[in-house]
Amino acid sequence: MVAVRHVRIVPVSNHTRTVCLRFELFGCSYQGPISYTLPAAHEALARRNLNELLDLSYDGSMSSSGIWSEGLGQLTDGIKFLNSNLKTREQDWLWVGWPRISDAIEASSVIMSL
């Protein structure tokens, strides 16, 4: 049996470019995503006119420190995605992004609860 508590992914490039990531993790069965916690990048993205990278479907609450928690949105599994209204949106809307940490966000972790 293999147990994993944390997985850290750090996309790195030697050249200036947009770094995209699709991450799939296969393992034991589970009931589906329960929630995820992420930094709220809405203000920083809006300042840069990058509104298409906002997670507009996230249904959690934001803390005073700017962290969204206890909700679900675009970052989910393929099964939940196929049964949602997200697949009917324009393709560009399906991306979620954050600016660099130095621009606005203290916490850089996305924590998924399964």
C-alpha positions as semicolon CSV with decimal commas, in nm:
position;residue;x (nm);y (nm);z (nm)
1;M;0,000;0,000;0,000
2;V;0,122;0,349;-0,085
3;A;-0,007;0,654;0,098
4;V;0,057;1,010;-0,004
5;R;-0,015;1,307;0,215
6;H;0,109;1,591;-0,010
7;V;0,209;1,632;-0,374
8;R;0,397;1,946;-0,476
9;I;0,418;2,042;-0,842
10;V;0,643;2,327;-0,945
11;P;0,627;2,404;-1,320
12;V;0,957;2,566;-1,415
13;S;1,086;2,710;-1,740
14;N;1,423;2,862;-1,832
15;H;1,243;3,089;-2,079
16;T;0,975;3,351;-2,013
17;R;0,643;3,200;-2,117
18;T;0,301;3,105;-1,994
19;V;0,324;2,783;-1,795
20;C;0,018;2,560;-1,816
21;L;-0,040;2,238;-1,628
22;R;-0,285;1,953;-1,652
23;F;-0,242;1,721;-1,359
24;E;-0,408;1,381;-1,325
25;L;-0,361;1,158;-1,026
26;F;-0,477;0,798;-1,030
27;G;-0,502;0,582;-0,723
28;C;-0,758;0,442;-0,487
29;S;-1,128;0,500;-0,528
30;Y;-1,293;0,793;-0,354
31;Q;-1,633;0,955;-0,332
32;G;-1,538;1,259;-0,540
33;P;-1,391;1,597;-0,463
34;I;-1,525;1,747;-0,140
35;S;-1,372;2,094;-0,161
36;Y;-1,060;2,286;-0,241
37;T;-0,885;2,587;-0,094
38;L;-0,698;2,837;-0,309
39;P;-0,563;3,191;-0,309
40;A;-0,818;3,446;-0,429
41;A;-0,654;3,605;-0,731
42;H;-0,959;3,797;-0,853
43;E;-0,831;4,151;-0,785
44;A;-0,482;4,086;-0,922
45;L;-0,617;3,920;-1,237
46;A;-0,872;4,197;-1,292
47;R;-0,595;4,460;-1,269
48;R;-0,409;4,278;-1,547
49;N;-0,727;4,229;-1,755
50;L;-0,704;3,851;-1,717
51;N;-1,064;3,791;-1,612
52;E;-1,084;3,477;-1,827
53;L;-0,856;3,302;-1,572
54;L;-1,094;3,355;-1,278
55;D;-1,271;3,057;-1,123
56;L;-1,616;3,215;-1,159
57;S;-1,796;2,897;-1,054
58;Y;-1,622;2,858;-0,714
59;D;-1,888;2,837;-0,443
60;G;-1,674;2,866;-0,128
61;S;-1,621;3,160;0,104
62;M;-1,328;3,404;0,119
63;S;-1,142;3,471;0,444
64;S;-1,014;3,812;0,549
65;S;-0,665;3,701;0,437
66;G;-0,788;3,648;0,080
67;I;-0,810;3,268;0,077
68;W;-1,110;3,092;-0,078
69;S;-1,206;2,776;0,114
70;E;-1,466;2,501;0,157
71;G;-1,595;2,512;-0,200
72;L;-1,586;2,356;-0,545
73;G;-1,550;2,516;-0,886
74;Q;-1,359;2,451;-1,206
75;L;-1,080;2,244;-1,046
76;T;-1,253;1,910;-1,017
77;D;-1,246;1,556;-1,151
78;G;-1,349;1,452;-1,501
79;I;-1,668;1,282;-1,381
80;K;-1,799;1,586;-1,195
81;F;-1,697;1,808;-1,488
82;L;-1,891;1,599;-1,742
83;N;-2,204;1,628;-1,528
84;S;-2,176;2,005;-1,480
85;N;-2,271;2,309;-1,684
86;L;-1,902;2,407;-1,713
87;K;-1,852;2,199;-2,028
88;T;-2,100;2,420;-2,216
89;R;-1,894;2,735;-2,157
90;E;-1,645;2,872;-2,404
91;Q;-1,320;2,677;-2,409
92;D;-1,105;2,967;-2,283
93;W;-1,320;2,995;-1,972
94;L;-1,206;2,651;-1,857
95;W;-0,859;2,772;-1,754
96;V;-0,787;2,891;-1,400
97;G;-0,481;3,103;-1,326
98;W;-0,304;3,317;-1,068
99;P;-0,046;3,593;-1,103
100;R;0,302;3,552;-0,957
101;I;0,317;3,550;-0,578
102;S;0,505;3,880;-0,568
103;D;0,213;4,051;-0,741
104;A;-0,062;3,989;-0,489
105;I;-0,089;3,656;-0,319
106;E;0,075;3,537;0,002
107;A;-0,040;3,176;-0,009
108;S;0,039;2,982;-0,324
109;S;-0,109;2,643;-0,242
110;V;-0,419;2,481;-0,383
111;I;-0,540;2,221;-0,132
112;M;-0,785;1,959;-0,259
113;S;-0,991;1,749;-0,016
114;L;-1,107;1,418;-0,158
